[in-house]
mmCIF file with all atom_site columns, C-alpha atoms in Angstrom:
data_model
loop_
_atom_site.group_PDB
_atom_site.id
_atom_site.type_symbol
_atom_site.label_atom_id
_atom_site.label_alt_id
_atom_site.label_comp_id
_atom_site.label_asym_id
_atom_site.label_entity_id
_atom_site.label_seq_id
_atom_site.pdbx_PDB_ins_code
_atom_site.Cartn_x
_atom_site.Cartn_y
_atom_site.Cartn_z
_atom_site.occupancy
_atom_site.B_iso_or_equiv
_atom_site.pdbx_formal_charge
_atom_site.auth_seq_id
_atom_site.auth_comp_id
_atom_site.auth_asym_id
_atom_site.auth_atom_id
_atom_site.pdbx_PDB_model_num
ATOM 1   C CA . GLU A 1 1   ? -9.953  -3.098  18.133  1.00 0.00 ? 1   GLU A CA 1
ATOM 2   C CA . PRO A 1 2   ? -6.740  -3.971  19.934  1.00 0.00 ? 2   PRO A CA 1
ATOM 3   C CA . GLU A 1 3   ? -3.412  -3.512  18.147  1.00 0.00 ? 3   GLU A CA 1
ATOM 4   C CA . VAL A 1 4   ? 0.349   -3.953  18.720  1.00 0.00 ? 4   VAL A CA 1
ATOM 5   C CA . THR A 1 5   ? 2.031   -0.459  19.354  1.00 0.00 ? 5   THR A CA 1
ATOM 6   C CA . GLN A 1 6   ? 5.573   0.369   18.719  1.00 0.00 ? 6   GLN A CA 1
ATOM 7   C CA . THR A 1 7   ? 7.650   3.012   20.108  1.00 0.00 ? 7   THR A CA 1
ATOM 8   C CA . PRO A 1 8   ? 9.688   5.367   18.633  1.00 0.00 ? 8   PRO A CA 1
ATOM 9   C CA . SER A 1 9   ? 8.268   5.081   14.894  1.00 0.00 ? 9   SER A CA 1
ATOM 10  C CA . HIS A 1 10  ? 11.787  6.437   13.726  1.00 0.00 ? 10  HIS A CA 1
ATOM 11  C CA . GLN A 1 11  ? 15.158  6.166   15.546  1.00 0.00 ? 11  GLN A CA 1
ATOM 12  C CA . VAL A 1 12  ? 18.407  7.797   14.512  1.00 0.00 ? 12  VAL A CA 1
ATOM 13  C CA . THR A 1 13  ? 21.502  6.536   16.186  1.00 0.00 ? 13  THR A CA 1
ATOM 14  C CA . GLN A 1 14  ? 25.011  6.649   15.757  1.00 0.00 ? 14  GLN A CA 1
ATOM 15  C CA . MET A 1 15  ? 27.209  3.555   15.077  1.00 0.00 ? 15  MET A CA 1
ATOM 16  C CA . GLY A 1 16  ? 28.374  1.882   18.695  1.00 0.00 ? 16  GLY A CA 1
ATOM 17  C CA . GLN A 1 17  ? 25.334  3.489   20.383  1.00 0.00 ? 17  GLN A CA 1
ATOM 18  C CA . GLU A 1 18  ? 22.658  0.958   22.336  1.00 0.00 ? 18  GLU A CA 1
ATOM 19  C CA . VAL A 1 19  ? 19.060  1.537   21.198  1.00 0.00 ? 19  VAL A CA 1
ATOM 20  C CA . ILE A 1 20  ? 16.102  -0.173  22.898  1.00 0.00 ? 20  ILE A CA 1
ATOM 21  C CA . LEU A 1 21  ? 12.950  -0.658  20.758  1.00 0.00 ? 21  LEU A CA 1
ATOM 22  C CA . ARG A 1 22  ? 9.602   -0.802  22.631  1.00 0.00 ? 22  ARG A CA 1
ATOM 23  C CA . CYS A 1 23  ? 6.461   -2.724  21.909  1.00 0.00 ? 23  CYS A CA 1
ATOM 24  C CA . VAL A 1 24  ? 3.074   -3.118  23.733  1.00 0.00 ? 24  VAL A CA 1
ATOM 25  C CA . PRO A 1 25  ? 1.863   -6.490  22.546  1.00 0.00 ? 25  PRO A CA 1
ATOM 26  C CA . ILE A 1 26  ? -1.974  -6.928  22.571  1.00 0.00 ? 26  ILE A CA 1
ATOM 27  C CA . SER A 1 27  ? -3.018  -7.312  26.186  1.00 0.00 ? 27  SER A CA 1
ATOM 28  C CA . ASN A 1 28  ? -4.109  -10.955 26.286  1.00 0.00 ? 28  ASN A CA 1
ATOM 29  C CA . HIS A 1 29  ? -1.539  -12.273 23.848  1.00 0.00 ? 29  HIS A CA 1
ATOM 30  C CA . LEU A 1 30  ? 1.161   -14.994 25.131  1.00 0.00 ? 30  LEU A CA 1
ATOM 31  C CA . TYR A 1 31  ? 3.504   -15.205 22.364  1.00 0.00 ? 31  TYR A CA 1
ATOM 32  C CA . PHE A 1 32  ? 5.838   -12.108 21.437  1.00 0.00 ? 32  PHE A CA 1
ATOM 33  C CA . TYR A 1 33  ? 8.210   -11.969 18.260  1.00 0.00 ? 33  TYR A CA 1
ATOM 34  C CA . TRP A 1 34  ? 10.524  -9.498  16.754  1.00 0.00 ? 34  TRP A CA 1
ATOM 35  C CA . TYR A 1 35  ? 11.153  -9.593  13.002  1.00 0.00 ? 35  TYR A CA 1
ATOM 36  C CA . ARG A 1 36  ? 13.295  -6.757  10.900  1.00 0.00 ? 36  ARG A CA 1
ATOM 37  C CA . GLN A 1 37  ? 13.239  -5.859  7.492   1.00 0.00 ? 37  GLN A CA 1
ATOM 38  C CA . ILE A 1 38  ? 16.063  -4.145  5.485   1.00 0.00 ? 38  ILE A CA 1
ATOM 39  C CA . LEU A 1 39  ? 14.845  -1.499  3.213   1.00 0.00 ? 39  LEU A CA 1
ATOM 40  C CA . GLY A 1 40  ? 13.770  -3.550  0.160   1.00 0.00 ? 40  GLY A CA 1
ATOM 41  C CA . GLN A 1 41  ? 14.326  -6.933  1.671   1.00 0.00 ? 41  GLN A CA 1
ATOM 42  C CA . LYS A 1 42  ? 12.135  -9.811  2.880   1.00 0.00 ? 42  LYS A CA 1
ATOM 43  C CA . VAL A 1 43  ? 10.992  -9.606  6.638   1.00 0.00 ? 43  VAL A CA 1
ATOM 44  C CA . GLU A 1 44  ? 13.582  -11.961 8.684   1.00 0.00 ? 44  GLU A CA 1
ATOM 45  C CA . PHE A 1 45  ? 12.801  -13.424 11.787  1.00 0.00 ? 45  PHE A CA 1
ATOM 46  C CA . LEU A 1 46  ? 14.777  -12.623 15.074  1.00 0.00 ? 46  LEU A CA 1
ATOM 47  C CA . VAL A 1 47  ? 13.346  -13.695 18.115  1.00 0.00 ? 47  VAL A CA 1
ATOM 48  C CA . SER A 1 48  ? 10.096  -15.633 19.755  1.00 0.00 ? 48  SER A CA 1
ATOM 49  C CA . PHE A 1 49  ? 9.296   -14.961 23.384  1.00 0.00 ? 49  PHE A CA 1
ATOM 50  C CA . TYR A 1 50  ? 7.001   -17.087 25.498  1.00 0.00 ? 50  TYR A CA 1
ATOM 51  C CA . ASN A 1 51  ? 6.584   -17.544 29.280  1.00 0.00 ? 51  ASN A CA 1
ATOM 52  C CA . ASN A 1 52  ? 9.246   -15.138 29.974  1.00 0.00 ? 52  ASN A CA 1
ATOM 53  C CA . GLU A 1 53  ? 11.836  -16.780 27.848  1.00 0.00 ? 53  GLU A CA 1
ATOM 54  C CA . ILE A 1 54  ? 13.302  -17.021 24.552  1.00 0.00 ? 54  ILE A CA 1
ATOM 55  C CA . SER A 1 55  ? 11.591  -19.809 22.714  1.00 0.00 ? 55  SER A CA 1
ATOM 56  C CA . GLU A 1 56  ? 13.491  -19.495 19.471  1.00 0.00 ? 56  GLU A CA 1
ATOM 57  C CA . LYS A 1 57  ? 16.091  -17.279 17.889  1.00 0.00 ? 57  LYS A CA 1
ATOM 58  C CA . SER A 1 58  ? 17.664  -16.833 14.260  1.00 0.00 ? 58  SER A CA 1
ATOM 59  C CA . GLU A 1 59  ? 21.432  -16.954 13.215  1.00 0.00 ? 59  GLU A CA 1
ATOM 60  C CA . ILE A 1 60  ? 20.869  -12.760 13.054  1.00 0.00 ? 60  ILE A CA 1
ATOM 61  C CA . PHE A 1 61  ? 20.142  -12.594 17.061  1.00 0.00 ? 61  PHE A CA 1
ATOM 62  C CA . ASP A 1 62  ? 23.450  -12.725 18.459  1.00 0.00 ? 62  ASP A CA 1
ATOM 63  C CA . ASP A 1 63  ? 24.967  -11.436 21.496  1.00 0.00 ? 63  ASP A CA 1
ATOM 64  C CA . GLN A 1 64  ? 24.237  -7.775  20.622  1.00 0.00 ? 64  GLN A CA 1
ATOM 65  C CA . PHE A 1 65  ? 20.616  -8.436  20.630  1.00 0.00 ? 65  PHE A CA 1
ATOM 66  C CA . SER A 1 66  ? 18.479  -9.211  23.643  1.00 0.00 ? 66  SER A CA 1
ATOM 67  C CA . VAL A 1 67  ? 15.027  -8.934  24.575  1.00 0.00 ? 67  VAL A CA 1
ATOM 68  C CA . GLU A 1 68  ? 13.021  -8.324  27.684  1.00 0.00 ? 68  GLU A CA 1
ATOM 69  C CA . ARG A 1 69  ? 9.301   -8.444  29.339  1.00 0.00 ? 69  ARG A CA 1
ATOM 70  C CA . PRO A 1 70  ? 10.173  -5.830  32.207  1.00 0.00 ? 70  PRO A CA 1
ATOM 71  C CA . ASP A 1 71  ? 6.793   -5.178  33.622  1.00 0.00 ? 71  ASP A CA 1
ATOM 72  C CA . GLY A 1 72  ? 3.985   -7.391  31.981  1.00 0.00 ? 72  GLY A CA 1
ATOM 73  C CA . SER A 1 73  ? 3.095   -5.140  29.209  1.00 0.00 ? 73  SER A CA 1
ATOM 74  C CA . ASN A 1 74  ? 6.176   -3.878  27.674  1.00 0.00 ? 74  ASN A CA 1
ATOM 75  C CA . PHE A 1 75  ? 8.576   -6.154  25.158  1.00 0.00 ? 75  PHE A CA 1
ATOM 76  C CA . THR A 1 76  ? 11.485  -4.696  24.079  1.00 0.00 ? 76  THR A CA 1
ATOM 77  C CA . LEU A 1 77  ? 14.430  -5.452  21.791  1.00 0.00 ? 77  LEU A CA 1
ATOM 78  C CA . LYS A 1 78  ? 18.020  -3.995  22.758  1.00 0.00 ? 78  LYS A CA 1
ATOM 79  C CA . ILE A 1 79  ? 20.882  -3.661  20.605  1.00 0.00 ? 79  ILE A CA 1
ATOM 80  C CA . ARG A 1 80  ? 23.947  -3.124  22.620  1.00 0.00 ? 80  ARG A CA 1
ATOM 81  C CA . SER A 1 81  ? 26.372  -1.762  20.075  1.00 0.00 ? 81  SER A CA 1
ATOM 82  C CA . THR A 1 82  ? 24.838  -0.862  16.580  1.00 0.00 ? 82  THR A CA 1
ATOM 83  C CA . LYS A 1 83  ? 26.349  -1.397  13.335  1.00 0.00 ? 83  LYS A CA 1
ATOM 84  C CA . LEU A 1 84  ? 25.306  0.046   10.233  1.00 0.00 ? 84  LEU A CA 1
ATOM 85  C CA . GLU A 1 85  ? 23.835  -2.940  9.118   1.00 0.00 ? 85  GLU A CA 1
ATOM 86  C CA . ASP A 1 86  ? 21.435  -2.782  11.657  1.00 0.00 ? 86  ASP A CA 1
ATOM 87  C CA . SER A 1 87  ? 19.624  -0.092  9.955   1.00 0.00 ? 87  SER A CA 1
ATOM 88  C CA . ALA A 1 88  ? 16.382  -1.636  9.224   1.00 0.00 ? 88  ALA A CA 1
ATOM 89  C CA . MET A 1 89  ? 12.384  -1.542  10.042  1.00 0.00 ? 89  MET A CA 1
ATOM 90  C CA . TYR A 1 90  ? 12.025  -3.769  13.116  1.00 0.00 ? 90  TYR A CA 1
ATOM 91  C CA . PHE A 1 91  ? 8.425   -5.463  13.630  1.00 0.00 ? 91  PHE A CA 1
ATOM 92  C CA . CYS A 1 92  ? 7.305   -6.538  16.834  1.00 0.00 ? 92  CYS A CA 1
ATOM 93  C CA . ALA A 1 93  ? 4.433   -9.217  16.711  1.00 0.00 ? 93  ALA A CA 1
ATOM 94  C CA . SER A 1 94  ? 2.033   -10.865 19.075  1.00 0.00 ? 94  SER A CA 1
ATOM 95  C CA . GLY A 1 95  ? -0.332  -13.569 19.121  1.00 0.00 ? 95  GLY A CA 1
ATOM 96  C CA . GLN A 1 96  ? -2.859  -15.229 21.524  1.00 0.00 ? 96  GLN A CA 1
ATOM 97  C CA . ASP A 1 97  ? -1.551  -18.708 20.377  1.00 0.00 ? 97  ASP A CA 1
ATOM 98  C CA . PRO A 1 98  ? 1.088   -19.868 17.863  1.00 0.00 ? 98  PRO A CA 1
ATOM 99  C CA . ALA A 1 99  ? -1.224  -19.874 14.843  1.00 0.00 ? 99  ALA A CA 1
ATOM 100 C CA . THR A 1 100 ? -1.407  -16.163 14.290  1.00 0.00 ? 100 THR A CA 1
ATOM 101 C CA . GLN A 1 101 ? 1.007   -13.332 14.485  1.00 0.00 ? 101 GLN A CA 1
ATOM 102 C CA . TYR A 1 102 ? 0.013   -9.618  14.719  1.00 0.00 ? 102 TYR A CA 1
ATOM 103 C CA . PHE A 1 103 ? 2.489   -7.049  13.758  1.00 0.00 ? 103 PHE A CA 1
ATOM 104 C CA . GLY A 1 104 ? 2.921   -3.827  15.187  1.00 0.00 ? 104 GLY A CA 1
ATOM 105 C CA . PRO A 1 105 ? 3.373   -0.404  12.730  1.00 0.00 ? 105 PRO A CA 1
ATOM 106 C CA . GLY A 1 106 ? 7.219   -1.138  13.033  1.00 0.00 ? 106 GLY A CA 1
ATOM 107 C CA . THR A 1 107 ? 10.292  1.156   14.342  1.00 0.00 ? 107 THR A CA 1
ATOM 108 C CA . ARG A 1 108 ? 12.472  2.258   11.392  1.00 0.00 ? 108 ARG A CA 1
ATOM 109 C CA . LEU A 1 109 ? 16.020  2.215   12.758  1.00 0.00 ? 109 LEU A CA 1
ATOM 110 C CA . THR A 1 110 ? 18.776  4.344   10.926  1.00 0.00 ? 110 THR A CA 1
ATOM 111 C CA . VAL A 1 111 ? 22.312  3.598   12.034  1.00 0.00 ? 111 VAL A CA 1
ATOM 112 C CA . THR A 1 112 ? 24.554  6.483   10.909  1.00 0.00 ? 112 THR A CA 1
ATOM 113 C CA . ALA B 2 1   ? 13.575  -25.983 6.406   1.00 0.00 ? 1   ALA B CA 1
ATOM 114 C CA . GLN B 2 2   ? 10.778  -24.057 4.959   1.00 0.00 ? 2   GLN B CA 1
ATOM 115 C CA . LYS B 2 3   ? 10.909  -21.873 1.953   1.00 0.00 ? 3   LYS B CA 1
ATOM 116 C CA . ILE B 2 4   ? 8.512   -19.215 0.254   1.00 0.00 ? 4   ILE B CA 1
ATOM 117 C CA . THR B 2 5   ? 8.543   -18.108 -3.162  1.00 0.00 ? 5   THR B CA 1
ATOM 118 C CA . GLN B 2 6   ? 6.523   -15.174 -4.941  1.00 0.00 ? 6   GLN B CA 1
ATOM 119 C CA . THR B 2 7   ? 7.469   -15.092 -8.329  1.00 0.00 ? 7   THR B CA 1
ATOM 120 C CA . GLN B 2 8   ? 5.721   -11.857 -9.176  1.00 0.00 ? 8   GLN B CA 1
ATOM 121 C CA . PRO B 2 9   ? 7.605   -8.745  -8.322  1.00 0.00 ? 9   PRO B CA 1
ATOM 122 C CA . GLY B 2 10  ? 4.965   -6.357  -9.488  1.00 0.00 ? 10  GLY B CA 1
ATOM 123 C CA . MET B 2 11  ? 1.378   -6.909  -10.558 1.00 0.00 ? 11  MET B CA 1
ATOM 124 C CA . PHE B 2 12  ? -1.203  -4.416  -11.963 1.00 0.00 ? 12  PHE B CA 1
ATOM 125 C CA . VAL B 2 13  ? -5.085  -4.878  -11.837 1.00 0.00 ? 13  VAL B CA 1
ATOM 126 C CA . GLN B 2 14  ? -7.701  -2.497  -12.933 1.00 0.00 ? 14  GLN B CA 1
ATOM 127 C CA . GLU B 2 15  ? -10.202 -1.554  -10.278 1.00 0.00 ? 15  GLU B CA 1
ATOM 128 C CA . LYS B 2 16  ? -12.998 -3.619  -9.407  1.00 0.00 ? 16  LYS B CA 1
ATOM 129 C CA . GLU B 2 17  ? -11.637 -6.578  -10.983 1.00 0.00 ? 17  GLU B CA 1
ATOM 130 C CA . ALA B 2 18  ? -10.091 -9.834  -9.242  1.00 0.00 ? 18  ALA B CA 1
ATOM 131 C CA . VAL B 2 19  ? -6.435  -10.310 -9.009  1.00 0.00 ? 19  VAL B CA 1
ATOM 132 C CA . THR B 2 20  ? -4.371  -13.689 -8.016  1.00 0.00 ? 20  THR B CA 1
ATOM 133 C CA . LEU B 2 21  ? -1.025  -13.062 -6.435  1.00 0.00 ? 21  LEU B CA 1
ATOM 134 C CA . ASP B 2 22  ? 1.014   -16.357 -6.542  1.00 0.00 ? 22  ASP B CA 1
ATOM 135 C CA . CYS B 2 23  ? 2.699   -18.212 -3.432  1.00 0.00 ? 23  CYS B CA 1
ATOM 136 C CA . THR B 2 24  ? 4.370   -21.341 -3.446  1.00 0.00 ? 24  THR B CA 1
ATOM 137 C CA . TYR B 2 25  ? 6.242   -23.089 -0.769  1.00 0.00 ? 25  TYR B CA 1
ATOM 138 C CA . ASP B 2 26  ? 8.431   -25.917 0.338   1.00 0.00 ? 26  ASP B CA 1
ATOM 139 C CA . THR B 2 27  ? 8.486   -27.419 3.444   1.00 0.00 ? 27  THR B CA 1
ATOM 140 C CA . SER B 2 28  ? 9.159   -31.138 5.192   1.00 0.00 ? 28  SER B CA 1
ATOM 141 C CA . ASP B 2 29  ? 6.843   -30.305 8.041   1.00 0.00 ? 29  ASP B CA 1
ATOM 142 C CA . PRO B 2 30  ? 3.802   -32.374 7.903   1.00 0.00 ? 30  PRO B CA 1
ATOM 143 C CA . SER B 2 31  ? 1.539   -29.793 9.208   1.00 0.00 ? 31  SER B CA 1
ATOM 144 C CA . TYR B 2 32  ? 1.637   -26.153 8.813   1.00 0.00 ? 32  TYR B CA 1
ATOM 145 C CA . GLY B 2 33  ? 0.163   -22.521 8.807   1.00 0.00 ? 33  GLY B CA 1
ATOM 146 C CA . LEU B 2 34  ? 0.077   -20.138 5.631   1.00 0.00 ? 34  LEU B CA 1
ATOM 147 C CA . PHE B 2 35  ? 0.004   -16.531 5.961   1.00 0.00 ? 35  PHE B CA 1
ATOM 148 C CA . TRP B 2 36  ? -0.411  -13.273 3.903   1.00 0.00 ? 36  TRP B CA 1
ATOM 149 C CA . TYR B 2 37  ? 0.261   -9.805  4.878   1.00 0.00 ? 37  TYR B CA 1
ATOM 150 C CA . LYS B 2 38  ? -0.253  -6.687  3.223   1.00 0.00 ? 38  LYS B CA 1
ATOM 151 C CA . GLN B 2 39  ? 2.465   -4.048  3.409   1.00 0.00 ? 39  GLN B CA 1
ATOM 152 C CA . PRO B 2 40  ? 1.023   -0.472  2.433   1.00 0.00 ? 40  PRO B CA 1
ATOM 153 C CA . SER B 2 41  ? 3.954   2.384   1.677   1.00 0.00 ? 41  SER B CA 1
ATOM 154 C CA . SER B 2 42  ? 3.343   3.539   5.327   1.00 0.00 ? 42  SER B CA 1
ATOM 155 C CA . GLY B 2 43  ? 5.305   0.382   6.391   1.00 0.00 ? 43  GLY B CA 1
ATOM 156 C CA . GLU B 2 44  ? 2.959   -1.516  8.751   1.00 0.00 ? 44  GLU B CA 1
ATOM 157 C CA . MET B 2 45  ? 2.422   -5.193  8.085   1.00 0.00 ? 45  MET B CA 1
ATOM 158 C CA . ILE B 2 46  ? -1.432  -5.968  8.224   1.00 0.00 ? 46  ILE B CA 1
ATOM 159 C CA . PHE B 2 47  ? -2.373  -9.561  8.690   1.00 0.00 ? 47  PHE B CA 1
ATOM 160 C CA . LEU B 2 48  ? -4.950  -10.423 5.832   1.00 0.00 ? 48  LEU B CA 1
ATOM 161 C CA . ILE B 2 49  ? -5.600  -14.297 6.173   1.00 0.00 ? 49  ILE B CA 1
ATOM 162 C CA . TYR B 2 50  ? -4.526  -17.714 7.615   1.00 0.00 ? 50  TYR B CA 1
ATOM 163 C CA . GLN B 2 51  ? -4.875  -21.252 6.183   1.00 0.00 ? 51  GLN B CA 1
ATOM 164 C CA . GLY B 2 52  ? -4.129  -24.163 8.126   1.00 0.00 ? 52  GLY B CA 1
ATOM 165 C CA . SER B 2 53  ? -2.464  -27.560 5.938   1.00 0.00 ? 53  SER B CA 1
ATOM 166 C CA . TYR B 2 54  ? -5.272  -29.558 7.346   1.00 0.00 ? 54  TYR B CA 1
ATOM 167 C CA . ASP B 2 55  ? -8.148  -27.292 7.196   1.00 0.00 ? 55  ASP B CA 1
ATOM 168 C CA . GLN B 2 56  ? -10.869 -28.938 4.951   1.00 0.00 ? 56  GLN B CA 1
ATOM 169 C CA . GLN B 2 57  ? -11.756 -25.466 3.450   1.00 0.00 ? 57  GLN B CA 1
ATOM 170 C CA . ASN B 2 58  ? -10.092 -22.991 1.741   1.00 0.00 ? 58  ASN B CA 1
ATOM 171 C CA . ALA B 2 59  ? -9.875  -19.663 4.101   1.00 0.00 ? 59  ALA B CA 1
ATOM 172 C CA . THR B 2 60  ? -11.720 -16.392 3.302   1.00 0.00 ? 60  THR B CA 1
ATOM 173 C CA . GLU B 2 61  ? -11.751 -13.044 4.945   1.00 0.00 ? 61  GLU B CA 1
ATOM 174 C CA . GLY B 2 62  ? -14.223 -10.552 2.813   1.00 0.00 ? 62  GLY B CA 1
ATOM 175 C CA . ARG B 2 63  ? -12.510 -9.604  -0.157  1.00 0.00 ? 63  ARG B CA 1
ATOM 176 C CA . TYR B 2 64  ? -9.647  -11.986 0.281   1.00 0.00 ? 64  TYR B CA 1
ATOM 177 C CA . SER B 2 65  ? -9.579  -15.993 -0.424  1.00 0.00 ? 65  SER B CA 1
ATOM 178 C CA . LEU B 2 66  ? -6.565  -18.502 -0.220  1.00 0.00 ? 66  LEU B CA 1
ATOM 179 C CA . ASN B 2 67  ? -6.832  -20.640 -3.340  1.00 0.00 ? 67  ASN B CA 1
ATOM 180 C CA . PHE B 2 68  ? -4.976  -23.521 -1.093  1.00 0.00 ? 68  PHE B CA 1
ATOM 181 C CA . GLN B 2 69  ? -3.581  -26.650 -3.092  1.00 0.00 ? 69  GLN B CA 1
ATOM 182 C CA . LYS B 2 70  ? -1.941  -28.745 -0.702  1.00 0.00 ? 70  LYS B CA 1
ATOM 183 C CA . ALA B 2 71  ? -0.513  -30.976 -3.928  1.00 0.00 ? 71  ALA B CA 1
ATOM 184 C CA . ARG B 2 72  ? 0.784   -28.127 -5.975  1.00 0.00 ? 72  ARG B CA 1
ATOM 185 C CA . LYS B 2 73  ? 2.349   -26.706 -2.485  1.00 0.00 ? 73  LYS B CA 1
ATOM 186 C CA . SER B 2 74  ? 0.737   -23.424 -3.390  1.00 0.00 ? 74  SER B CA 1
ATOM 187 C CA . ALA B 2 75  ? -1.383  -20.668 -1.683  1.00 0.00 ? 75  ALA B CA 1
ATOM 188 C CA . ASN B 2 76  ? -2.286  -18.260 -3.600  1.00 0.00 ? 76  ASN B CA 1
ATOM 189 C CA . LEU B 2 77  ? -4.257  -14.994 -2.384  1.00 0.00 ? 77  LEU B CA 1
ATOM 190 C CA . VAL B 2 78  ? -7.378  -13.784 -4.471  1.00 0.00 ? 78  VAL B CA 1
ATOM 191 C CA . ILE B 2 79  ? -8.621  -10.260 -4.063  1.00 0.00 ? 79  ILE B CA 1
ATOM 192 C CA . SER B 2 80  ? -11.852 -9.799  -5.617  1.00 0.00 ? 80  SER B CA 1
ATOM 193 C CA . ALA B 2 81  ? -13.324 -6.349  -6.407  1.00 0.00 ? 81  ALA B CA 1
ATOM 194 C CA . SER B 2 82  ? -9.825  -4.551  -6.326  1.00 0.00 ? 82  SER B CA 1
ATOM 195 C CA . GLN B 2 83  ? -9.755  -1.192  -4.691  1.00 0.00 ? 83  GLN B CA 1
ATOM 196 C CA . LEU B 2 84  ? -7.210  1.644   -4.912  1.00 0.00 ? 84  LEU B CA 1
ATOM 197 C CA . GLY B 2 85  ? -6.176  1.258   -1.275  1.00 0.00 ? 85  GLY B CA 1
ATOM 198 C CA . ASP B 2 86  ? -5.281  -2.390  -2.033  1.00 0.00 ? 86  ASP B CA 1
ATOM 199 C CA . SER B 2 87  ? -2.018  -0.978  -3.633  1.00 0.00 ? 87  SER B CA 1
ATOM 200 C CA . ALA B 2 88  ? 0.815   -2.279  -1.338  1.00 0.00 ? 88  ALA B CA 1
ATOM 201 C CA . MET B 2 89  ? 3.357   -5.149  -0.984  1.00 0.00 ? 89  MET B CA 1
ATOM 202 C CA . TYR B 2 90  ? 1.893   -8.700  -0.189  1.00 0.00 ? 90  TYR B CA 1
ATOM 203 C CA . PHE B 2 91  ? 3.923   -11.084 1.906   1.00 0.00 ? 91  PHE B CA 1
ATOM 204 C CA . CYS B 2 92  ? 3.250   -14.998 1.852   1.00 0.00 ? 92  CYS B CA 1
ATOM 205 C CA . ALA B 2 93  ? 4.459   -16.331 5.086   1.00 0.00 ? 93  ALA B CA 1
ATOM 206 C CA . MET B 2 94  ? 4.272   -19.773 6.624   1.00 0.00 ? 94  MET B CA 1
ATOM 207 C CA . ARG B 2 95  ? 5.573   -21.829 9.758   1.00 0.00 ? 95  ARG B CA 1
ATOM 208 C CA . PRO B 2 96  ? 5.033   -25.089 11.179  1.00 0.00 ? 96  PRO B CA 1
ATOM 209 C CA . ARG B 2 97  ? 1.974   -26.041 13.439  1.00 0.00 ? 97  ARG B CA 1
ATOM 210 C CA . THR B 2 98  ? 4.069   -27.376 16.147  1.00 0.00 ? 98  THR B CA 1
ATOM 211 C CA . GLY B 2 99  ? 7.713   -26.478 17.307  1.00 0.00 ? 99  GLY B CA 1
ATOM 212 C CA . ARG B 2 100 ? 9.011   -23.684 15.634  1.00 0.00 ? 100 ARG B CA 1
ATOM 213 C CA . ARG B 2 101 ? 7.008   -20.522 15.397  1.00 0.00 ? 101 ARG B CA 1
ATOM 214 C CA . ALA B 2 102 ? 9.210   -18.195 13.130  1.00 0.00 ? 102 ALA B CA 1
ATOM 215 C CA . LEU B 2 103 ? 7.268   -17.111 10.381  1.00 0.00 ? 103 LEU B CA 1
ATOM 216 C CA . THR B 2 104 ? 9.376   -17.597 7.078   1.00 0.00 ? 104 THR B CA 1
ATOM 217 C CA . PHE B 2 105 ? 8.435   -14.764 4.617   1.00 0.00 ? 105 PHE B CA 1
ATOM 218 C CA . GLY B 2 106 ? 8.768   -14.512 0.545   1.00 0.00 ? 106 GLY B CA 1
ATOM 219 C CA . SER B 2 107 ? 9.737   -11.483 -1.114  1.00 0.00 ? 107 SER B CA 1
ATOM 220 C CA . GLY B 2 108 ? 6.788   -10.058 -1.828  1.00 0.00 ? 108 GLY B CA 1
ATOM 221 C CA . THR B 2 109 ? 4.907   -8.980  -4.709  1.00 0.00 ? 109 THR B CA 1
ATOM 222 C CA . ARG B 2 110 ? 4.108   -5.294  -5.474  1.00 0.00 ? 110 ARG B CA 1
ATOM 223 C CA . LEU B 2 111 ? 0.352   -4.739  -6.428  1.00 0.00 ? 111 LEU B CA 1
ATOM 224 C CA . GLN B 2 112 ? -0.742  -1.372  -8.231  1.00 0.00 ? 112 GLN B CA 1
ATOM 225 C CA . VAL B 2 113 ? -4.322  -0.862  -8.536  1.00 0.00 ? 113 VAL B CA 1
ATOM 226 C CA . GLN B 2 114 ? -5.351  1.108   -11.549 1.00 0.00 ? 114 GLN B CA 1
ATOM 227 C CA . PRO B 2 115 ? -8.521  3.288   -11.664 1.00 0.00 ? 115 PRO B CA 1
#
């Protein structure tokens, strides 16, 4: 069964460094999302992407964040200058239509 | 604005018994979708079941069923014949049917299935 994949599974970075989190959505899906979950807290929406542009973003998704679909298969989240509070599990999700969202296994980001 | 409330931080159930995980919601959208996800200790989010607000019947997927009571704004997940592998965090989520696509999640319920 097709699934969303994410790499790396765990990323450790120093404060102020740039990180890129990678996702390969399910191949025929058109809607893409990033969410994050700080340890022990609820899952929070970051951004949605459709038709090669951001369709919606939350207040968390500030100028430090950007998303890209560079080659028609990958979907990336870049954090330009990481802060300690960016430490979280980052989930990519995709959907064939707006009604469903299938999540990837997540990337655990640790900022030291 | 949308809000999801899961009032049970933790639940215990005996293996092979049924369990209900509560979820209430608040929204001003006339049409919306409700979701349940399972998060095992390994961390991934597994989609379980979806219910549209105008669906005539309650959703079912194998051992999972959604007890949708629109007037009460509740969308409880029922797991029948619990298995040890059902031990996990369970999140209720919702989104409008049109417009915004972001899921709003509840705080989750940790289910532990006991042998």
